Structures are given as C-alpha cells and as structure tokens.
mmCIF file of C-alpha atoms and ligand atoms in Angstrom:
data_model
loop_
_atom_site.group_PDB
_atom_site.id
_atom_site.type_symbol
_atom_site.label_atom_id
_atom_site.label_comp_id
_atom_site.label_asym_id
_atom_site.label_seq_id
_atom_site.Cartn_x
_atom_site.Cartn_y
_atom_site.Cartn_z
ATOM 1 C CA MET J 1 -20.228 8.083 -3.186
ATOM 2 C CA ILE J 2 -20.579 9.983 0.100
ATOM 3 C CA ASP J 3 -20.311 8.193 3.454
ATOM 4 C CA PRO J 4 -22.382 8.922 6.602
ATOM 5 C CA PHE J 5 -19.732 11.382 7.823
ATOM 6 C CA GLY J 6 -19.874 13.448 4.632
ATOM 7 C CA ARG J 7 -16.569 12.145 3.267
ATOM 8 C CA MET J 8 -16.417 11.581 -0.473
ATOM 9 C CA VAL J 9 -15.118 8.110 -1.284
ATOM 10 C CA ASP J 10 -13.256 8.277 -4.592
ATOM 11 C CA TYR J 11 -10.202 6.109 -3.910
ATOM 12 C CA LEU J 12 -10.191 2.309 -4.114
ATOM 13 C CA ARG J 13 -7.300 0.049 -3.224
ATOM 14 C CA ILE J 14 -7.443 -3.476 -4.526
ATOM 15 C CA SER J 15 -5.336 -6.306 -3.206
ATOM 16 C CA VAL J 16 -5.014 -8.618 -6.205
ATOM 17 C CA THR J 17 -3.349 -11.489 -4.339
ATOM 18 C CA ASP J 18 -2.439 -12.352 -0.747
ATOM 19 C CA ARG J 19 0.694 -14.163 -1.982
ATOM 20 C CA CYS J 20 4.160 -12.683 -1.986
ATOM 21 C CA ASP J 21 7.723 -13.553 -2.934
ATOM 22 C CA PHE J 22 8.989 -11.904 0.301
ATOM 23 C CA ARG J 23 8.174 -12.622 3.951
ATOM 24 C CA CYS J 24 8.769 -9.248 5.660
ATOM 25 C CA VAL J 25 9.057 -9.717 9.409
ATOM 26 C CA TYR J 26 6.445 -7.072 10.334
ATOM 27 C CA CYS J 27 3.988 -8.286 7.693
ATOM 28 C CA MET J 28 3.939 -12.086 7.595
ATOM 29 C CA SER J 29 5.118 -15.089 9.529
ATOM 30 C CA GLU J 30 7.572 -17.274 7.628
ATOM 31 C CA ASP J 31 5.104 -20.145 7.266
ATOM 32 C CA MET J 32 2.115 -18.091 6.126
ATOM 33 C CA SER J 33 -0.761 -20.039 4.669
ATOM 34 C CA PHE J 34 -2.456 -18.499 1.666
ATOM 35 C CA LEU J 35 -5.928 -18.635 0.208
ATOM 36 C CA PRO J 36 -6.781 -21.435 -2.200
ATOM 37 C CA LYS J 37 -6.635 -20.009 -5.719
ATOM 38 C CA LYS J 38 -10.289 -20.819 -6.374
ATOM 39 C CA GLU J 39 -11.328 -18.275 -3.709
ATOM 40 C CA LEU J 40 -9.810 -15.415 -5.711
ATOM 41 C CA LEU J 41 -11.643 -13.146 -8.102
ATOM 42 C CA THR J 42 -10.479 -13.817 -11.645
ATOM 43 C CA ILE J 43 -8.658 -11.107 -13.605
ATOM 44 C CA GLU J 44 -11.880 -10.545 -15.589
ATOM 45 C CA GLU J 45 -13.881 -10.165 -12.349
ATOM 46 C CA LEU J 46 -11.320 -7.732 -10.924
ATOM 47 C CA GLU J 47 -11.681 -5.681 -14.085
ATOM 48 C CA ARG J 48 -15.463 -5.723 -13.845
ATOM 49 C CA VAL J 49 -15.498 -4.620 -10.185
ATOM 50 C CA SER J 50 -12.965 -1.866 -10.940
ATOM 51 C CA GLY J 51 -15.171 -0.650 -13.775
ATOM 52 C CA ALA J 52 -18.244 -0.626 -11.513
ATOM 53 C CA PHE J 53 -16.413 1.458 -8.884
ATOM 54 C CA ILE J 54 -15.182 3.880 -11.556
ATOM 55 C CA ASN J 55 -18.729 4.291 -12.838
ATOM 56 C CA LEU J 56 -19.811 5.088 -9.258
ATOM 57 C CA GLY J 57 -17.212 7.858 -8.969
ATOM 58 C CA VAL J 58 -13.873 6.289 -8.030
ATOM 59 C CA LYS J 59 -11.130 8.457 -9.531
ATOM 60 C CA LYS J 60 -8.060 6.754 -8.145
ATOM 61 C CA LEU J 61 -7.203 3.051 -8.168
ATOM 62 C CA ARG J 62 -4.224 1.562 -6.371
ATOM 63 C CA PHE J 63 -3.269 -2.077 -6.804
ATOM 64 C CA THR J 64 -1.474 -3.820 -4.000
ATOM 65 C CA GLY J 65 -1.235 -7.210 -2.285
ATOM 66 C CA GLY J 66 0.595 -9.401 -1.231
ATOM 67 C CA GLU J 67 2.843 -8.635 -4.143
ATOM 68 C CA PRO J 68 0.627 -7.476 -7.026
ATOM 69 C CA LEU J 69 3.238 -8.237 -9.684
ATOM 70 C CA VAL J 70 3.349 -11.955 -8.793
ATOM 71 C CA ARG J 71 -0.327 -12.358 -9.742
ATOM 72 C CA LYS J 72 -0.567 -14.270 -13.031
ATOM 73 C CA ASN J 73 -1.764 -12.211 -16.026
ATOM 74 C CA ILE J 74 -1.775 -9.004 -13.974
ATOM 75 C CA MET J 75 -1.015 -6.875 -17.042
ATOM 76 C CA LYS J 76 -4.300 -8.008 -18.581
ATOM 77 C CA LEU J 77 -6.105 -6.260 -15.706
ATOM 78 C CA PHE J 78 -4.092 -3.040 -15.986
ATOM 79 C CA ASN J 79 -4.385 -2.958 -19.777
ATOM 80 C CA GLY J 80 -8.127 -3.529 -19.472
ATOM 81 C CA LEU J 81 -8.423 -0.381 -17.361
ATOM 82 C CA THR J 82 -6.288 1.864 -19.586
ATOM 83 C CA PRO J 83 -9.340 3.129 -21.564
ATOM 84 C CA TYR J 84 -10.787 4.643 -18.357
ATOM 85 C CA LEU J 85 -7.570 6.634 -17.952
ATOM 86 C CA GLU J 86 -7.642 7.705 -21.573
ATOM 87 C CA SER J 87 -11.243 8.908 -21.303
ATOM 88 C CA GLY J 88 -10.411 10.837 -18.118
ATOM 89 C CA GLN J 89 -13.044 8.922 -16.111
ATOM 90 C CA LEU J 90 -10.192 7.558 -14.001
ATOM 91 C CA ARG J 91 -7.604 10.122 -12.888
ATOM 92 C CA GLU J 92 -4.932 7.737 -11.693
ATOM 93 C CA MET J 93 -4.039 4.046 -11.709
ATOM 94 C CA THR J 94 -1.093 3.116 -9.558
ATOM 95 C CA LEU J 95 0.657 0.336 -7.687
ATOM 96 C CA THR J 96 2.365 -0.507 -4.407
ATOM 97 C CA THR J 97 5.077 -3.107 -4.965
ATOM 98 C CA ASN J 98 8.116 -4.593 -3.288
ATOM 99 C CA GLY J 99 10.045 -3.918 -6.510
ATOM 100 C CA SER J 100 11.218 -7.478 -7.133
ATOM 101 C CA GLN J 101 9.497 -7.744 -10.545
ATOM 102 C CA LEU J 102 10.025 -4.183 -11.774
ATOM 103 C CA GLU J 103 12.769 -5.024 -14.186
ATOM 104 C CA LYS J 104 10.296 -7.162 -16.118
ATOM 105 C CA TYR J 105 7.203 -4.965 -15.762
ATOM 106 C CA SER J 106 8.206 -1.262 -15.608
ATOM 107 C CA GLN J 107 7.824 -0.482 -19.290
ATOM 108 C CA GLN J 108 4.549 -2.404 -19.513
ATOM 109 C CA LEU J 109 3.196 -0.479 -16.516
ATOM 110 C CA ALA J 110 4.118 2.831 -18.115
ATOM 111 C CA ASP J 111 2.516 1.711 -21.384
ATOM 112 C CA ALA J 112 -0.686 0.831 -19.494
ATOM 113 C CA GLY J 113 -0.870 4.436 -18.272
ATOM 114 C CA MET J 114 0.738 4.281 -14.827
ATOM 115 C CA ARG J 115 2.650 7.437 -14.042
ATOM 116 C CA ARG J 116 3.916 6.884 -10.507
ATOM 117 C CA ILE J 117 4.368 3.866 -8.281
ATOM 118 C CA ASN J 118 5.212 3.215 -4.644
ATOM 119 C CA VAL J 119 8.083 0.857 -3.953
ATOM 120 C CA SER J 120 8.619 -0.501 -0.451
ATOM 121 C CA LEU J 121 12.212 -0.461 0.743
ATOM 122 C CA ASP J 122 13.260 -0.313 4.383
ATOM 123 C CA THR J 123 17.042 -0.403 4.096
ATOM 124 C CA LEU J 124 19.943 -0.013 1.655
ATOM 125 C CA ASN J 125 22.026 -2.580 3.492
ATOM 126 C CA LYS J 126 22.080 -6.015 1.815
ATOM 127 C CA ASP J 127 22.212 -8.058 5.000
ATOM 128 C CA LYS J 128 19.539 -6.046 6.738
ATOM 129 C CA PHE J 129 17.368 -6.279 3.630
ATOM 130 C CA ALA J 130 17.704 -10.059 3.661
ATOM 131 C CA ALA J 131 16.902 -10.122 7.389
ATOM 132 C CA ILE J 132 13.802 -7.907 7.071
ATOM 133 C CA THR J 133 12.322 -9.504 3.936
ATOM 134 C CA ARG J 134 13.615 -13.026 4.744
ATOM 135 C CA TRP J 135 13.387 -14.047 1.044
ATOM 136 C CA GLY J 136 14.224 -10.829 -0.829
ATOM 137 C CA LYS J 137 17.395 -9.709 -2.658
ATOM 138 C CA LEU J 138 18.329 -6.035 -2.454
ATOM 139 C CA ASP J 139 20.116 -5.979 -5.834
ATOM 140 C CA GLN J 140 17.035 -7.222 -7.628
ATOM 141 C CA VAL J 141 14.976 -4.366 -6.158
ATOM 142 C CA LEU J 142 17.631 -1.748 -6.947
ATOM 143 C CA GLU J 143 17.782 -2.975 -10.556
ATOM 144 C CA GLY J 144 13.992 -2.873 -10.692
ATOM 145 C CA LEU J 145 14.046 0.731 -9.492
ATOM 146 C CA GLN J 146 16.441 1.712 -12.257
ATOM 147 C CA ALA J 147 14.166 0.039 -14.825
ATOM 148 C CA ALA J 148 11.197 1.975 -13.427
ATOM 149 C CA LYS J 149 13.150 5.218 -13.641
ATOM 150 C CA LYS J 150 14.101 4.443 -17.233
ATOM 151 C CA ALA J 151 10.452 3.794 -18.101
ATOM 152 C CA GLY J 152 9.659 7.289 -16.803
ATOM 153 C CA LEU J 153 7.703 6.190 -13.732
ATOM 154 C CA LYS J 154 7.785 8.606 -10.817
ATOM 155 C CA ILE J 155 8.825 6.716 -7.709
ATOM 156 C CA LYS J 156 7.971 7.039 -4.052
ATOM 157 C CA ILE J 157 9.810 4.839 -1.604
ATOM 158 C CA ASN J 158 7.778 3.483 1.345
ATOM 159 C CA THR J 159 9.869 2.780 4.417
ATOM 160 C CA VAL J 160 8.550 1.192 7.590
ATOM 161 C CA ALA J 161 10.407 2.763 10.529
ATOM 162 C CA LEU J 162 11.838 -0.081 12.611
ATOM 163 C CA ARG J 163 13.514 0.519 15.936
ATOM 164 C CA GLY J 164 16.998 -0.940 16.143
ATOM 165 C CA VAL J 165 16.845 -1.940 12.467
ATOM 166 C CA ASN J 166 16.796 1.091 10.185
ATOM 167 C CA ASP J 167 16.773 4.005 12.646
ATOM 168 C CA ASP J 168 20.511 4.467 11.961
ATOM 169 C CA GLU J 169 19.863 4.740 8.195
ATOM 170 C CA LEU J 170 17.312 7.536 8.095
ATOM 171 C CA HIS J 171 19.746 10.162 6.781
ATOM 172 C CA THR J 172 21.251 7.738 4.263
ATOM 173 C CA LEU J 173 17.807 6.891 2.907
ATOM 174 C CA VAL J 174 16.789 10.566 2.595
ATOM 175 C CA SER J 175 20.062 11.445 0.922
ATOM 176 C CA TRP J 176 19.879 8.480 -1.507
ATOM 177 C CA CYS J 177 16.279 9.366 -2.438
ATOM 178 C CA GLY J 178 17.401 12.955 -3.059
ATOM 179 C CA ASP J 179 20.147 11.718 -5.414
ATOM 180 C CA GLU J 180 17.821 9.351 -7.282
ATOM 181 C CA GLY J 181 14.926 11.803 -7.555
ATOM 182 C CA PHE J 182 12.595 9.663 -5.412
ATOM 183 C CA ASP J 183 10.253 10.904 -2.701
ATOM 184 C CA ILE J 184 10.140 8.885 0.493
ATOM 185 C CA THR J 185 7.369 8.150 2.966
ATOM 186 C CA PHE J 186 7.911 6.706 6.407
ATOM 187 C CA ILE J 187 5.259 4.431 7.900
ATOM 188 C CA GLU J 188 4.653 3.319 11.481
ATOM 189 C CA VAL J 189 4.323 -0.400 12.189
ATOM 190 C CA MET J 190 0.651 -1.293 12.551
ATOM 191 C CA PRO J 191 -0.707 -4.149 14.664
ATOM 192 C CA MET J 192 -2.188 -6.238 11.853
ATOM 193 C CA GLY J 193 -2.171 -10.027 11.854
ATOM 194 C CA ASP J 194 -0.127 -12.546 13.799
ATOM 195 C CA ILE J 195 3.579 -12.513 12.814
ATOM 196 C CA GLY J 196 4.848 -15.559 14.689
ATOM 197 C CA ASN J 197 7.783 -15.001 17.056
ATOM 198 C CA GLU J 198 8.385 -11.364 16.069
ATOM 199 C CA ASN J 199 7.068 -8.620 18.344
ATOM 200 C CA ARG J 200 5.756 -5.316 17.083
ATOM 201 C CA VAL J 201 6.331 -3.552 20.406
ATOM 202 C CA ASP J 202 10.061 -4.034 19.816
ATOM 203 C CA GLN J 203 9.741 -2.960 16.159
ATOM 204 C CA TYR J 204 7.630 0.134 16.783
ATOM 205 C CA LEU J 205 9.375 3.473 16.230
ATOM 206 C CA PRO J 206 7.013 6.471 16.406
ATOM 207 C CA LEU J 207 7.434 8.890 13.517
ATOM 208 C CA THR J 208 7.545 11.834 15.918
ATOM 209 C CA GLU J 209 10.976 10.427 16.823
ATOM 210 C CA VAL J 210 11.912 9.895 13.166
ATOM 211 C CA ARG J 211 11.022 13.480 12.396
ATOM 212 C CA THR J 212 13.107 14.775 15.287
ATOM 213 C CA ILE J 213 16.120 12.731 14.146
ATOM 214 C CA LEU J 214 15.734 13.966 10.542
ATOM 215 C CA GLY J 215 15.265 17.557 11.688
ATOM 216 C CA GLU J 216 18.700 17.467 13.343
ATOM 217 C CA HIS J 217 20.347 16.920 9.964
ATOM 218 C CA TRP J 218 18.037 18.348 7.286
ATOM 219 C CA THR J 219 16.062 21.549 6.862
ATOM 220 C CA LEU J 220 12.450 20.367 6.726
ATOM 221 C CA ASN J 221 9.844 22.802 5.441
ATOM 222 C CA GLU J 222 6.133 22.072 5.882
ATOM 223 C CA SER J 223 4.469 21.314 2.552
ATOM 224 C CA ASP J 224 0.805 21.280 1.568
ATOM 225 C CA HIS J 225 1.539 18.589 -1.042
ATOM 226 C CA LYS J 226 -1.344 16.078 -1.264
ATOM 227 C CA THR J 227 -1.511 12.783 -3.151
ATOM 228 C CA GLY J 228 -4.982 11.682 -2.061
ATOM 229 C CA GLY J 229 -3.379 9.368 0.520
ATOM 230 C CA PRO J 230 -2.933 9.745 4.290
ATOM 231 C CA ALA J 231 0.677 11.033 4.276
ATOM 232 C CA ARG J 232 1.651 14.509 5.516
ATOM 233 C CA TYR J 233 4.644 15.953 3.691
ATOM 234 C CA VAL J 234 7.683 18.120 4.341
ATOM 235 C CA GLU J 235 10.181 19.346 1.776
ATOM 236 C CA VAL J 236 13.876 18.762 2.285
ATOM 237 C CA LYS J 237 15.616 22.012 1.447
ATOM 238 C CA GLU J 238 18.986 20.380 0.775
ATOM 239 C CA THR J 239 17.725 17.701 -1.685
ATOM 240 C CA GLY J 240 14.548 19.280 -3.078
ATOM 241 C CA GLY J 241 12.796 15.953 -2.359
ATOM 242 C CA LYS J 242 9.743 15.308 -0.226
ATOM 243 C CA ILE J 243 9.373 13.243 2.913
ATOM 244 C CA GLY J 244 5.939 11.923 3.837
ATOM 245 C CA PHE J 245 4.863 10.630 7.227
ATOM 246 C CA ILE J 246 2.035 8.116 7.622
ATOM 247 C CA THR J 247 1.152 8.047 11.284
ATOM 248 C CA PRO J 248 -1.804 5.764 12.000
ATOM 249 C CA MET J 249 -0.543 5.235 15.550
ATOM 250 C CA THR J 250 0.564 8.666 16.754
ATOM 251 C CA HIS J 251 -1.764 10.812 14.679
ATOM 252 C CA ASN J 252 -5.106 9.649 13.473
ATOM 253 C CA PHE J 253 -5.983 10.749 9.927
ATOM 254 C CA CYS J 254 -9.469 9.281 9.701
ATOM 255 C CA GLU J 255 -11.322 12.597 9.415
ATOM 256 C CA SER J 256 -10.129 13.019 5.834
ATOM 257 C CA CYS J 257 -10.381 9.354 4.816
ATOM 258 C CA ASN J 258 -11.524 9.039 1.190
ATOM 259 C CA ARG J 259 -10.834 5.363 0.530
ATOM 260 C CA VAL J 260 -12.048 1.800 0.785
ATOM 261 C CA ARG J 261 -10.180 -1.444 0.190
ATOM 262 C CA MET J 262 -11.093 -4.666 -1.552
ATOM 263 C CA THR J 263 -9.346 -7.982 -1.012
ATOM 264 C CA CYS J 264 -8.555 -10.481 -3.756
ATOM 265 C CA THR J 265 -11.646 -12.484 -2.781
ATOM 266 C CA GLY J 266 -13.932 -9.496 -3.315
ATOM 267 C CA THR J 267 -14.412 -8.512 0.327
ATOM 268 C CA LEU J 268 -14.757 -4.770 0.719
ATOM 269 C CA TYR J 269 -13.261 -3.324 3.913
ATOM 270 C CA LEU J 270 -14.474 0.115 4.843
ATOM 271 C CA CYS J 271 -11.510 0.849 7.146
ATOM 272 C CA LEU J 272 -7.992 -0.605 7.394
ATOM 273 C CA GLY J 273 -8.320 -0.833 11.175
ATOM 274 C CA GLN J 274 -11.864 -2.223 11.501
ATOM 275 C CA ASP J 275 -13.333 -5.634 10.775
ATOM 276 C CA ASP J 276 -16.642 -4.585 9.237
ATOM 277 C CA ALA J 277 -16.768 -5.726 5.618
ATOM 278 C CA MET J 278 -19.120 -6.424 2.722
ATOM 279 C CA ASP J 279 -18.884 -9.366 0.366
ATOM 280 C CA LEU J 280 -18.957 -8.204 -3.252
ATOM 281 C CA ARG J 281 -18.159 -11.576 -4.818
ATOM 282 C CA ALA J 282 -21.659 -13.049 -4.384
ATOM 283 C CA PRO J 283 -23.499 -10.057 -5.920
ATOM 284 C CA LEU J 284 -20.865 -9.894 -8.678
ATOM 285 C CA ARG J 285 -21.386 -13.547 -9.564
ATOM 286 C CA SER J 286 -25.167 -13.434 -9.126
ATOM 287 C CA SER J 287 -25.760 -11.546 -12.355
ATOM 288 C CA ASP J 288 -24.090 -10.382 -15.566
ATOM 289 C CA ASP J 289 -25.693 -7.047 -14.851
ATOM 290 C CA ASN J 290 -23.839 -4.762 -12.393
ATOM 291 C CA GLY J 291 -27.055 -3.821 -10.526
ATOM 292 C CA PRO J 292 -26.656 -6.172 -7.527
ATOM 293 C CA LEU J 293 -22.947 -5.299 -7.278
ATOM 294 C CA GLU J 294 -23.621 -1.548 -7.272
ATOM 295 C CA GLN J 295 -26.329 -1.979 -4.638
ATOM 296 C CA ALA J 296 -23.906 -3.884 -2.396
ATOM 297 C CA ILE J 297 -21.263 -1.152 -2.848
ATOM 298 C CA PHE J 298 -23.730 1.586 -1.870
ATOM 299 C CA LYS J 299 -24.867 -0.401 1.163
ATOM 300 C CA ALA J 300 -21.247 -0.813 2.243
ATOM 301 C CA ILE J 301 -20.346 2.879 1.851
ATOM 302 C CA ALA J 302 -23.336 3.722 4.060
ATOM 303 C CA ARG J 303 -21.625 1.670 6.799
ATOM 304 C CA LYS J 304 -18.141 3.242 6.577
ATOM 305 C CA PRO J 305 -17.021 3.748 10.187
ATOM 306 C CA LYS J 306 -15.736 7.027 11.564
ATOM 307 C CA GLY J 307 -12.206 5.734 12.194
ATOM 308 C CA HIS J 308 -9.811 3.203 13.635
ATOM 309 C CA ASP J 309 -8.276 2.743 17.036
ATOM 310 C CA PHE J 310 -4.929 0.969 16.776
ATOM 311 C CA ILE J 311 -3.084 0.129 19.985
ATOM 312 C CA ILE J 312 0.351 -1.489 20.157
ATOM 313 C CA ASP J 313 0.544 -3.415 23.378
ATOM 314 C CA ARG J 314 2.774 -6.298 24.438
ATOM 315 C CA GLU J 315 -0.075 -8.293 26.015
ATOM 316 C CA ALA J 316 -2.816 -7.543 23.523
ATOM 317 C CA ALA J 317 -3.618 -9.498 20.394
ATOM 318 C CA PRO J 318 -3.233 -7.571 17.096
ATOM 319 C CA SER J 319 -5.918 -4.860 16.775
ATOM 320 C CA VAL J 320 -7.139 -6.505 13.603
ATOM 321 C CA ALA J 321 -6.609 -10.197 12.982
ATOM 322 C CA ARG J 322 -6.073 -10.005 9.227
ATOM 323 C CA HIS J 323 -2.626 -9.274 7.809
ATOM 324 C CA MET J 324 -1.759 -6.153 5.846
ATOM 325 C CA SER J 325 -1.131 -8.491 2.895
ATOM 326 C CA VAL J 326 -4.825 -9.454 2.942
ATOM 327 C CA THR J 327 -6.301 -5.955 2.907
ATOM 328 C CA GLY J 328 -3.370 -4.391 1.070
ATOM 329 C CA GLY J 329 -1.237 -1.545 2.424
HETATM 330 N N1 SAM I 401 4.086 -6.245 -1.372
HETATM 331 C C1 SAM I 401 3.886 -4.882 -1.668
HETATM 332 C C2 SAM I 401 4.868 -4.014 -0.913
HETATM 333 O O1 SAM I 401 5.517 -4.502 0.014
HETATM 334 O O2 SAM I 401 4.942 -2.822 -1.259
HETATM 335 C C3 SAM I 401 2.474 -4.384 -1.441
HETATM 336 C C4 SAM I 401 1.757 -4.869 -0.223
HETATM 337 S S1 SAM I 401 2.466 -4.394 1.339
HETATM 338 C C5 SAM I 401 1.329 -5.142 2.462
HETATM 339 C C6 SAM I 401 2.114 -2.658 1.383
HETATM 340 C C7 SAM I 401 2.855 -1.851 2.408
HETATM 341 O O3 SAM I 401 2.448 -2.237 3.701
HETATM 342 C C8 SAM I 401 4.362 -1.999 2.369
HETATM 343 O O4 SAM I 401 4.945 -0.712 2.248
HETATM 344 C C9 SAM I 401 4.703 -2.631 3.700
HETATM 345 O O5 SAM I 401 5.944 -2.173 4.158
HETATM 346 C C10 SAM I 401 3.560 -2.167 4.564
HETATM 347 N N2 SAM I 401 3.265 -3.020 5.721
HETATM 348 C C11 SAM I 401 3.074 -4.363 5.785
HETATM 349 N N3 SAM I 401 2.772 -4.764 7.037
HETATM 350 C C12 SAM I 401 2.774 -3.644 7.803
HETATM 351 C C13 SAM I 401 2.525 -3.385 9.192
HETATM 352 N N4 SAM I 401 2.203 -4.345 10.038
HETATM 353 N N5 SAM I 401 2.602 -2.093 9.608
HETATM 354 C C14 SAM I 401 2.905 -1.076 8.738
HETATM 355 N N6 SAM I 401 3.136 -1.256 7.439
HETATM 356 C C15 SAM I 401 3.081 -2.526 6.964
HETATM 357 FE FE1 SF4 I 402 5.248 -9.085 0.843
HETATM 358 FE FE2 SF4 I 402 4.833 -6.473 0.882
HETATM 359 FE FE3 SF4 I 402 4.172 -7.987 3.021
HETATM 360 FE FE4 SF4 I 402 6.726 -7.605 2.432
HETATM 361 S S1 SF4 I 402 5.256 -6.020 3.023
HETATM 362 S S2 SF4 I 402 5.763 -9.586 2.932
HETATM 363 S S3 SF4 I 402 6.721 -7.501 0.255
HETATM 364 S S4 SF4 I 402 3.258 -8.077 1.054
#
C-alpha cells in the first residue's frame, strides 16, 4: 500500500480496547467514560481485519490500547495471528503495555511469537508512580518486567518526559535500563483528549532539554538504529544500551511515516494528529468476503494526510479531541 506522498504503509497499530486498569494523568481523566462493549470489534473480527491488512502488505502489527492485556480473550487474537509470523508473511507482532498483567501473560506472548514488547514506565519511585498512574502499583509492573525478561522478551521502556515529575530521574532511569538490559525511549506529552484538571503546558518537557541533561552525564553516540517506528536513537557508551527520542512536538517525523492506526471499534485513523478517519466495521460486517473491507482500506490509504500539526497552548483546546487511549500510542 503506497499513500499519495509515496510512503509505503506496512505498519498497523491496533487499539484492542479503550479501557485500562490505570488512569495516567497525561492520558485520561479519573472519571473517563468508556465505549459500550457492543461497539467493539470482536476478537474474531480483529483477527479478520489483521489478516486482511497482512494480505495487503502490512509487515508489522503492534497491539495497544487502553491496556491491551485487559481485553478478554486477547491471547486468542495473538495465537490466531501466529501462523502469519511462521509463514514469514508478517515480520513482527508486538505490544505496547503498561506492564500490569505481564506476570500472567509474558510466557504466552513469547509462545505466540512475540519477540519484543514496549512497556510504559515513567518513574522508579513508588509514590510518584502511584501519583502518575493514579491506580497503578509499581511493584506489580517491576515483577511483570522480570517475568517478561525470563520469557526471553526483549524490552523497551517508554517514558513520557514530565516537567517537575520525572526530570530528576532521567539518569536513574537510563542507568537502571542499562543494568536490566532494556532500551528506553522518551516521549513528549502530546495534546490529545481532555484530561480534566491536569494541564499539559505544565507537564510538557521538550526532549531537546532531556537530551541536554542526559548529555551532561552520559556519552551519547548517534545511532542509525531503526525499529520501523518514529524514534531516533543514540547509544549510551557507558551502558551499551540505546536511548530513543520520540519528538512529535519539537521535531516532526511525518515525512517517513509508514503507519496507520485502527481503534477497537474498527475506525482507521490515517494520522495520530488528524481527525480524518475511515470506518472499517461496516464493510467488514457487510460481507463474509474481504472485498468491501479491502476496498475501504485502499480508499483510506489514498487519503493519508501529509502530517500533523500539534501545538501545546494554555488557551487552546487539545489539538485532537480523542484520547491517546482511543487511537493507541
Ligand atoms: N496502556 C498501554 C501503555 O500505557 O503502554 C498502551 C496504551 S498507551 C495510550 C501508549 C503510550 O502512550 C504510553 O507509553 C503512554 O505513556 C503514552 N501516552 C498516553 N497519553 C499520552 C500523551 N498525551 N502524550 C504522550 N504520550 C502519551
Ligand atoms: Fe492506561 Fe496506558 Fe493511558 Fe496509562 S497511558 S492510562 S496505562 S492507556
């Protein structure tokens, strides 16, 4: 699938649920309302759509949410897609998770063919963790990470840089990741969805600043490492680990965008920062044959916009109204 700007689209992210067992302050308000369950694609439908995308050339699938591992029967979906990995039609199947369920699922994920996962963790301090996630327990995530390590999954930590919250922990996080054998990627706060009384202007810490702070302590060598995602990487000489930077705010990466995102209701978003979308649920349900679904996918790819234009501003409403937990991070 090639979009109007000549970019090959071979990466699909699927949000399998908008629900979550945490309420991170930059992501959700505490009293979030969620979609009625009947709006969601079933596990069988998610498998069918994934298969259709793979047949159209998608090589990399990432599952996200909400928290993907709180979706009922989620392993049935992953196990259903294992044959595509075994045949080589799909190069990679992976997951972004908050880590709370990893103790239970790590081995099953590895058995389904996952090789590396992203785990979101913004702090190693118990109290701060409780404050950021509102409902999460740090110990549970740390135990989950050990289970994932034991199952042989390669781990990348995703850390949202938060001013006044974890900017004093940057070195600790890099050093801990080095010890554990994890890579780490820092992310800038994006203006997505209303988050109640919290304010993203106060939370926003540009990664240019993060990089400067890290550079004062660590030897950072430019790396041409690529994972098919938007991060740019450096290698930390002292730990041998990698640090990625995802900078949607300070540095636009749209020119090399290779991905589209589908929500748990079957809405396909062509860009994380734009509202244009295509409903895939109706064509999916209209026929047992994948023809109408494939046509809708092609039509959507032909509309993929050139890029996004996020602005963080105290007065302005969020750049996009939907939450990250709807489209998936
Ligand atoms: N629940 C899973 C998790 O936390 O990894 C998967 C979904 S979560 C929406 C995916 C990623 O988006 C997480 O790394 C989270 O920190 C990040 N995220 C959520 N809201 C964000 C925002 N407004 N700006 C930047 N990153 C955000
Ligand atoms: Fe849940 Fe992930 Fe959003 Fe946190 S960032 S509330 S864990 S979906």
